[in-house]
Amino acid sequence: MGEFELIERYFAAVGATRSDVVLGVGDDAAVLSVPAGEELVACTDTLVAGRHFPDGFEAADIGWRSLAVNLSDLAAMGAAPAWALLALTLPALDEDWLEGFVTGFAALANAHGVALVGGDTTRGPLCMTVQALGTVPRGTALRRRGARAGDLVYVTGWPGDAAAGLALLTGRLSGSGANRGALEAKFRRPEPRVAFGIRLRGIASACIDVSDGLAADLGHLAAASGVGAVVRAEELPLSRALYTLAGEARARDFALGGGDDYELVFTVPPAARPTLARLTAGAGAPACHCIGEIVAGRGVRVVGERGELPVPRGWDHFRA
Ligand code: ADP
Ligand code: MG
């Protein structure tokens, strides 16, 4: 099988069928129709073998993750995902691996109505770059910038679970049974908060997704908004699985510094609290907890019952 047969067999019809795809896989570029009154929201993220997922990580999980990390960026912008492109570099033509990868990728693409409309396939060390494209009604995209002193800080889901899952997969944390399975699943198959991000349009004053670590990503939001943030350690939501396997102190470290959560951290003015409460009470809404507030100044502080706690630094590929 050559490059073009491979593309035809595995990538020609992946994900949703959409009427706004004028031209998909097969030409020199895709042609896509952006609805009138909407803005295009674009992002891209790369996964490198051994860096973003451990060796031996299942192909289907890699496929899912490669799209999930991108849909999470769209979710943080309040965008509705529509299209994706996939640049895939493979060390060898392994049909089982390709089948698994596409199955995982397509499962998430179908769940969110995303069509794979193009890409590139090359030989080299295992690596993939996905680009995700979505839309928002003009002027409604959520941003990192916009939080103000007095706003409340919320996080969706159970931060720290995914980082603990990776620690289990790589032997830095031990545990077994259902707790282990639940945490590993959070790392293997993150669920981007797409529907919730869309519902936060017009409600959140600022929003970011958690990829580098809750404290670090909240720090990015605060810096972009020109404000500071205070997190109350006892308000951090810790899942029972995380608490059980890691213990309270280490669980809190995973939650604040772990990364890979792909949850949303966002701020709302206090007056929007009832609106948010209605939103989170709705069917299908993720768990959502207030963990602190925005203050004048800069930086993130974490306050516990016995004073300030150290704030973990987030992931940085090029930190000296
Ligand atoms: P070109 O040489 O003009 O860049 P390619 O031969 O790389 O085109 O790709 C042929 C077609 O297949 C293009 O439409 C491209 O978008 C698509 N394609 C290539 N690789 C992938 C992939 N991994 N996933 C989805 N589409 C792909
Ligand atoms: Mg090409």
Short mmCIF file of C-alpha atoms and ligand atoms in Angstrom, two decimals:
data_model
loop_
_atom_site.label_atom_id
_atom_site.label_comp_id
_atom_site.label_asym_id
_atom_site.label_seq_id
_atom_site.Cartn_x
_atom_site.Cartn_y
_atom_site.Cartn_z
CA MET A 1 0.00 0.00 0.00
CA GLY A 2 1.34 3.44 -0.92
CA GLU A 3 0.71 6.89 0.55
CA PHE A 4 -2.33 7.64 -1.61
CA GLU A 5 -3.98 4.27 -1.09
CA LEU A 6 -3.39 4.70 2.64
CA ILE A 7 -5.08 8.11 2.62
CA GLU A 8 -7.98 6.78 0.57
CA ARG A 9 -8.45 3.74 2.79
CA TYR A 10 -8.16 5.36 6.21
CA PHE A 11 -8.82 9.08 5.92
CA ALA A 12 -11.22 9.68 3.03
CA ALA A 13 -14.46 9.57 5.01
CA VAL A 14 -13.78 10.15 8.71
CA GLY A 15 -16.21 11.84 11.07
CA ALA A 16 -19.48 13.57 10.34
CA THR A 17 -20.91 14.28 6.89
CA ARG A 18 -21.52 18.02 6.74
CA SER A 19 -23.25 20.10 4.08
CA ASP A 20 -20.80 22.98 4.70
CA VAL A 21 -17.90 20.87 3.35
CA VAL A 22 -17.80 22.02 -0.28
CA LEU A 23 -14.67 19.93 -0.90
CA GLY A 24 -13.06 17.52 1.57
CA VAL A 25 -10.18 15.03 1.38
CA GLY A 26 -8.78 14.43 -2.11
CA ASP A 27 -7.97 17.81 -3.65
CA ASP A 28 -5.07 20.17 -2.91
CA ALA A 29 -7.06 21.84 -0.15
CA ALA A 30 -10.49 21.70 1.44
CA VAL A 31 -13.21 24.23 0.66
CA LEU A 32 -15.44 25.06 3.61
CA SER A 33 -18.47 27.30 3.89
CA VAL A 34 -18.62 29.54 6.97
CA PRO A 35 -22.23 30.49 7.77
CA ALA A 36 -23.16 34.17 7.36
CA GLY A 37 -22.78 36.10 10.61
CA GLU A 38 -20.31 33.60 12.06
CA GLU A 39 -16.58 33.92 12.72
CA LEU A 40 -14.07 31.14 12.06
CA VAL A 41 -12.21 29.91 15.18
CA ALA A 42 -8.99 27.97 14.42
CA CYS A 43 -6.48 26.12 16.59
CA THR A 44 -3.83 23.44 16.28
CA ASP A 45 -2.02 21.13 18.68
CA THR A 46 0.70 18.52 18.23
CA LEU A 47 1.18 15.22 20.05
CA VAL A 48 4.72 13.80 20.07
CA ALA A 49 5.22 10.14 21.01
CA GLY A 50 7.04 9.77 24.33
CA ARG A 51 6.33 13.38 25.23
CA HIS A 52 2.53 13.73 25.14
CA PHE A 53 1.71 10.05 25.62
CA PRO A 54 3.82 7.17 26.96
CA ASP A 55 5.29 4.44 24.74
CA GLY A 56 2.83 1.62 24.21
CA PHE A 57 -0.18 3.94 24.51
CA GLU A 58 -3.06 2.46 22.51
CA ALA A 59 -3.53 3.72 18.97
CA ALA A 60 -7.27 4.33 19.46
CA ASP A 61 -6.54 6.45 22.54
CA ILE A 62 -3.91 8.44 20.62
CA GLY A 63 -6.47 9.10 17.87
CA TRP A 64 -9.07 10.25 20.39
CA ARG A 65 -6.59 12.44 22.30
CA SER A 66 -5.17 14.10 19.19
CA LEU A 67 -8.61 15.51 18.39
CA ALA A 68 -9.73 15.98 22.02
CA VAL A 69 -6.92 18.42 22.89
CA ASN A 70 -7.95 20.56 19.92
CA LEU A 71 -11.70 20.43 20.57
CA SER A 72 -10.88 21.52 24.12
CA ASP A 73 -9.26 24.69 22.74
CA LEU A 74 -12.42 25.36 20.70
CA ALA A 75 -14.53 24.70 23.81
CA ALA A 76 -12.51 27.29 25.73
CA MET A 77 -13.41 29.82 23.03
CA GLY A 78 -17.10 28.93 23.11
CA ALA A 79 -16.85 27.74 19.50
CA ALA A 80 -18.95 25.05 17.85
CA PRO A 81 -16.51 22.60 16.20
CA ALA A 82 -17.03 21.80 12.54
CA TRP A 83 -13.90 20.64 10.70
CA ALA A 84 -10.49 19.12 11.37
CA LEU A 85 -7.24 18.54 9.49
CA LEU A 86 -4.70 15.88 10.43
CA ALA A 87 -0.96 15.93 9.71
CA LEU A 88 0.29 12.47 10.62
CA THR A 89 3.89 11.28 10.70
CA LEU A 90 4.35 7.52 10.99
CA PRO A 91 7.52 5.46 11.45
CA ALA A 92 6.05 2.60 9.37
CA LEU A 93 2.87 1.50 7.65
CA ASP A 94 1.18 -0.49 10.42
CA GLU A 95 -2.40 -1.27 9.39
CA ASP A 96 -3.55 -2.36 12.85
CA TRP A 97 -2.20 0.85 14.33
CA LEU A 98 -3.85 2.97 11.62
CA GLU A 99 -7.15 1.19 12.06
CA GLY A 100 -7.04 1.80 15.81
CA PHE A 101 -5.99 5.42 15.44
CA VAL A 102 -8.78 6.23 13.00
CA THR A 103 -11.35 4.42 15.13
CA GLY A 104 -10.50 6.55 18.18
CA PHE A 105 -10.31 9.77 16.16
CA ALA A 106 -13.63 9.07 14.40
CA ALA A 107 -15.44 8.20 17.64
CA LEU A 108 -14.81 11.68 19.03
CA ALA A 109 -15.28 13.41 15.66
CA ASN A 110 -18.70 11.80 15.25
CA ALA A 111 -19.69 12.64 18.82
CA HIS A 112 -19.14 16.33 18.06
CA GLY A 113 -20.27 16.44 14.42
CA VAL A 114 -16.74 17.13 13.15
CA ALA A 115 -15.68 16.23 9.59
CA LEU A 116 -12.04 15.37 8.77
CA VAL A 117 -11.49 17.48 5.64
CA GLY A 118 -7.77 17.13 4.91
CA GLY A 119 -4.29 16.57 6.17
CA ASP A 120 -0.86 15.29 5.31
CA THR A 121 0.77 11.88 5.71
CA THR A 122 4.53 11.53 6.05
CA ARG A 123 7.15 9.09 7.31
CA GLY A 124 9.23 9.80 10.40
CA PRO A 125 9.11 9.59 14.21
CA LEU A 126 5.49 9.12 15.44
CA CYS A 127 3.86 12.51 15.74
CA MET A 128 0.54 14.09 14.80
CA THR A 129 -0.71 17.63 14.43
CA VAL A 130 -4.44 18.23 14.31
CA GLN A 131 -6.03 21.48 13.36
CA ALA A 132 -9.60 22.08 14.50
CA LEU A 133 -11.90 24.69 13.03
CA GLY A 134 -15.18 25.90 14.43
CA THR A 135 -17.46 28.90 14.42
CA VAL A 136 -19.05 31.40 16.78
CA PRO A 137 -21.68 34.06 16.13
CA ARG A 138 -19.73 37.25 15.39
CA GLY A 139 -18.23 38.83 18.50
CA THR A 140 -19.23 36.09 20.97
CA ALA A 141 -15.97 34.10 21.31
CA LEU A 142 -14.83 33.61 24.92
CA ARG A 143 -11.33 34.85 25.68
CA ARG A 144 -8.64 34.62 28.33
CA ARG A 145 -8.93 38.34 28.66
CA GLY A 146 -11.96 39.86 30.40
CA ALA A 147 -11.82 38.77 34.05
CA ARG A 148 -12.22 41.57 36.60
CA ALA A 149 -11.54 41.90 40.32
CA GLY A 150 -14.51 40.41 42.20
CA ASP A 151 -15.34 37.82 39.53
CA LEU A 152 -15.73 34.23 40.74
CA VAL A 153 -13.41 31.48 39.44
CA TYR A 154 -14.95 28.14 38.44
CA VAL A 155 -13.58 24.85 37.17
CA THR A 156 -15.51 22.04 35.46
CA GLY A 157 -15.08 18.37 36.31
CA TRP A 158 -12.45 16.85 38.58
CA PRO A 159 -9.01 18.39 38.00
CA GLY A 160 -6.02 16.17 38.75
CA ASP A 161 -7.65 12.92 37.65
CA ALA A 162 -5.92 12.85 34.27
CA ALA A 163 -2.48 13.65 35.68
CA ALA A 164 -2.95 10.89 38.26
CA GLY A 165 -4.02 8.58 35.43
CA LEU A 166 -0.77 9.30 33.59
CA ALA A 167 1.17 8.77 36.83
CA LEU A 168 -0.51 5.36 37.15
CA LEU A 169 0.32 4.49 33.52
CA THR A 170 3.98 5.42 34.03
CA GLY A 171 4.44 3.89 37.49
CA ARG A 172 4.75 7.13 39.48
CA LEU A 173 1.53 6.31 41.36
CA SER A 174 0.24 2.91 42.35
CA GLY A 175 -3.28 1.61 42.73
CA SER A 176 -5.67 -0.93 41.29
CA GLY A 177 -9.29 -1.72 40.56
CA ALA A 178 -12.04 0.71 39.65
CA ASN A 179 -10.23 3.79 40.97
CA ARG A 180 -7.22 3.08 38.80
CA GLY A 181 -9.43 2.42 35.78
CA ALA A 182 -11.37 5.66 36.26
CA LEU A 183 -8.24 7.82 36.53
CA GLU A 184 -6.49 6.17 33.59
CA ALA A 185 -9.61 6.64 31.46
CA LYS A 186 -9.52 10.38 32.19
CA PHE A 187 -6.02 10.54 30.72
CA ARG A 188 -6.69 8.20 27.81
CA ARG A 189 -9.98 9.76 26.71
CA PRO A 190 -10.47 13.34 27.88
CA GLU A 191 -13.97 14.70 27.17
CA PRO A 192 -13.65 18.22 25.80
CA ARG A 193 -16.32 20.52 27.31
CA VAL A 194 -17.67 21.61 23.95
CA ALA A 195 -21.39 21.96 24.75
CA PHE A 196 -20.68 23.70 28.04
CA GLY A 197 -18.24 26.15 26.41
CA ILE A 198 -20.94 27.14 23.93
CA ARG A 199 -23.38 27.73 26.80
CA LEU A 200 -20.88 29.97 28.57
CA ARG A 201 -21.06 32.52 25.73
CA GLY A 202 -22.32 35.80 27.16
CA ILE A 203 -21.98 34.50 30.75
CA ALA A 204 -18.25 33.89 31.36
CA SER A 205 -16.08 37.01 31.53
CA ALA A 206 -12.98 34.93 30.64
CA CYS A 207 -12.23 31.27 29.91
CA ILE A 208 -9.28 28.91 29.31
CA ASP A 209 -8.94 25.15 29.09
CA VAL A 210 -6.65 23.28 31.46
CA SER A 211 -3.82 21.63 29.57
CA ASP A 212 -0.68 22.74 31.47
CA GLY A 213 -2.11 22.59 35.00
CA LEU A 214 -4.97 24.38 36.77
CA ALA A 215 -2.82 26.94 38.61
CA ALA A 216 -0.68 27.68 35.56
CA ASP A 217 -3.62 28.02 33.19
CA LEU A 218 -5.53 30.20 35.65
CA GLY A 219 -2.31 32.23 35.75
CA HIS A 220 -2.47 32.64 31.96
CA LEU A 221 -6.09 33.81 32.21
CA ALA A 222 -5.21 36.25 35.01
CA ALA A 223 -2.19 37.62 33.15
CA ALA A 224 -4.21 38.14 29.95
CA SER A 225 -6.88 39.94 32.00
CA GLY A 226 -4.38 42.07 33.95
CA VAL A 227 -5.59 40.76 37.33
CA GLY A 228 -4.64 38.26 40.05
CA ALA A 229 -6.50 35.19 41.34
CA VAL A 230 -6.90 33.53 44.72
CA VAL A 231 -7.73 29.82 44.89
CA ARG A 232 -9.08 28.36 48.14
CA ALA A 233 -7.43 24.96 48.51
CA GLU A 234 -10.35 23.43 50.44
CA GLU A 235 -12.74 24.29 47.58
CA LEU A 236 -10.76 22.30 45.01
CA PRO A 237 -12.99 19.47 43.82
CA LEU A 238 -11.14 16.17 44.29
CA SER A 239 -12.68 13.01 42.89
CA ARG A 240 -13.12 10.08 45.23
CA ALA A 241 -10.83 7.97 43.02
CA LEU A 242 -8.05 10.57 43.17
CA TYR A 243 -8.45 11.15 46.91
CA THR A 244 -8.41 7.41 47.60
CA LEU A 245 -5.31 6.57 45.54
CA ALA A 246 -3.20 9.68 46.10
CA GLY A 247 -4.22 10.93 49.56
CA GLU A 248 -5.32 14.49 50.21
CA ALA A 249 -2.03 16.40 49.87
CA ARG A 250 -0.87 14.64 46.73
CA ALA A 251 -4.37 14.77 45.26
CA ARG A 252 -4.33 18.54 45.68
CA ASP A 253 -0.93 18.72 43.96
CA PHE A 254 -2.31 16.73 41.01
CA ALA A 255 -5.35 19.00 40.87
CA LEU A 256 -3.36 22.25 40.94
CA GLY A 257 -0.32 21.29 38.92
CA GLY A 258 -1.05 18.12 36.98
CA GLY A 259 -2.30 19.24 33.61
CA ASP A 260 -3.93 17.15 30.86
CA ASP A 261 -7.39 17.74 32.39
CA TYR A 262 -8.97 19.49 29.40
CA GLU A 263 -11.50 20.97 31.77
CA LEU A 264 -12.55 24.63 31.55
CA VAL A 265 -11.50 27.31 34.03
CA PHE A 266 -13.65 30.41 33.71
CA THR A 267 -14.74 33.51 35.55
CA VAL A 268 -18.19 35.04 36.00
CA PRO A 269 -19.24 38.32 37.59
CA PRO A 270 -21.09 37.67 40.89
CA ALA A 271 -24.35 38.92 39.33
CA ALA A 272 -24.23 36.06 36.82
CA ARG A 273 -24.20 33.42 39.55
CA PRO A 274 -27.93 32.53 39.27
CA THR A 275 -27.64 32.21 35.49
CA LEU A 276 -24.68 29.89 35.90
CA ALA A 277 -26.52 27.85 38.53
CA ARG A 278 -29.38 27.29 36.06
CA LEU A 279 -26.86 26.26 33.40
CA THR A 280 -25.07 23.73 35.60
CA ALA A 281 -28.37 22.29 36.84
CA GLY A 282 -29.31 21.44 33.23
CA ALA A 283 -29.15 17.89 31.89
CA GLY A 284 -25.72 16.90 30.60
CA ALA A 285 -23.88 19.81 32.24
CA PRO A 286 -20.53 18.90 33.80
CA ALA A 287 -19.85 19.24 37.51
CA CYS A 288 -18.80 22.82 38.15
CA HIS A 289 -17.23 24.26 41.30
CA CYS A 290 -16.34 27.75 42.47
CA ILE A 291 -12.71 27.56 43.60
CA GLY A 292 -11.83 31.18 44.29
CA GLU A 293 -11.99 34.70 42.99
CA ILE A 294 -10.30 37.31 40.89
CA VAL A 295 -8.48 40.08 42.76
CA ALA A 296 -6.62 43.24 41.83
CA GLY A 297 -2.90 42.70 41.29
CA ARG A 298 -1.23 39.82 39.51
CA GLY A 299 -0.36 36.14 39.87
CA VAL A 300 -2.18 33.17 41.40
CA ARG A 301 -2.19 32.51 45.14
CA VAL A 302 -3.47 29.31 46.75
CA VAL A 303 -4.79 29.74 50.27
CA GLY A 304 -5.29 26.79 52.62
CA GLU A 305 -6.62 26.57 56.16
CA ARG A 306 -3.12 27.15 57.53
CA GLY A 307 -2.01 29.90 55.18
CA GLU A 308 -0.62 30.03 51.67
CA LEU A 309 0.39 26.92 49.77
CA PRO A 310 3.12 26.70 47.13
CA VAL A 311 1.76 27.23 43.61
CA PRO A 312 2.97 24.59 41.17
CA ARG A 313 4.37 25.75 37.86
CA GLY A 314 2.75 24.44 34.73
CA TRP A 315 4.25 22.48 31.88
CA ASP A 316 6.67 24.42 29.66
CA HIS A 317 8.44 22.63 26.78
CA PHE A 318 11.33 25.09 26.70
CA ARG A 319 11.88 26.06 30.31
CA ALA A 320 15.62 26.15 31.04
P1 ADP B 1 -0.53 17.55 -1.61
O1 ADP B 1 0.65 16.77 -2.07
O2 ADP B 1 -1.21 18.34 -2.66
O3 ADP B 1 -0.26 18.32 -0.34
P2 ADP B 1 -1.38 15.10 -0.40
O4 ADP B 1 -0.95 14.08 -1.37
O5 ADP B 1 -0.53 15.35 0.80
O6 ADP B 1 -1.64 16.44 -1.20
O7 ADP B 1 -2.84 14.76 0.11
C1 ADP B 1 -3.85 14.36 -0.79
C2 ADP B 1 -5.21 14.62 -0.13
O8 ADP B 1 -5.35 13.80 0.99
C3 ADP B 1 -5.39 16.04 0.33
O9 ADP B 1 -6.74 16.40 0.15
C4 ADP B 1 -5.06 15.97 1.79
O10 ADP B 1 -5.76 16.98 2.52
C5 ADP B 1 -5.55 14.57 2.14
N1 ADP B 1 -4.80 13.95 3.26
C6 ADP B 1 -3.51 13.55 3.28
N2 ADP B 1 -3.19 12.98 4.45
C7 ADP B 1 -4.30 13.02 5.21
C8 ADP B 1 -4.62 12.60 6.53
N3 ADP B 1 -3.73 12.01 7.33
N4 ADP B 1 -5.87 12.82 6.98
C9 ADP B 1 -6.79 13.42 6.20
N5 ADP B 1 -6.57 13.83 4.95
C10 ADP B 1 -5.33 13.63 4.45
MG MG B 2 0.99 16.92 1.17
#
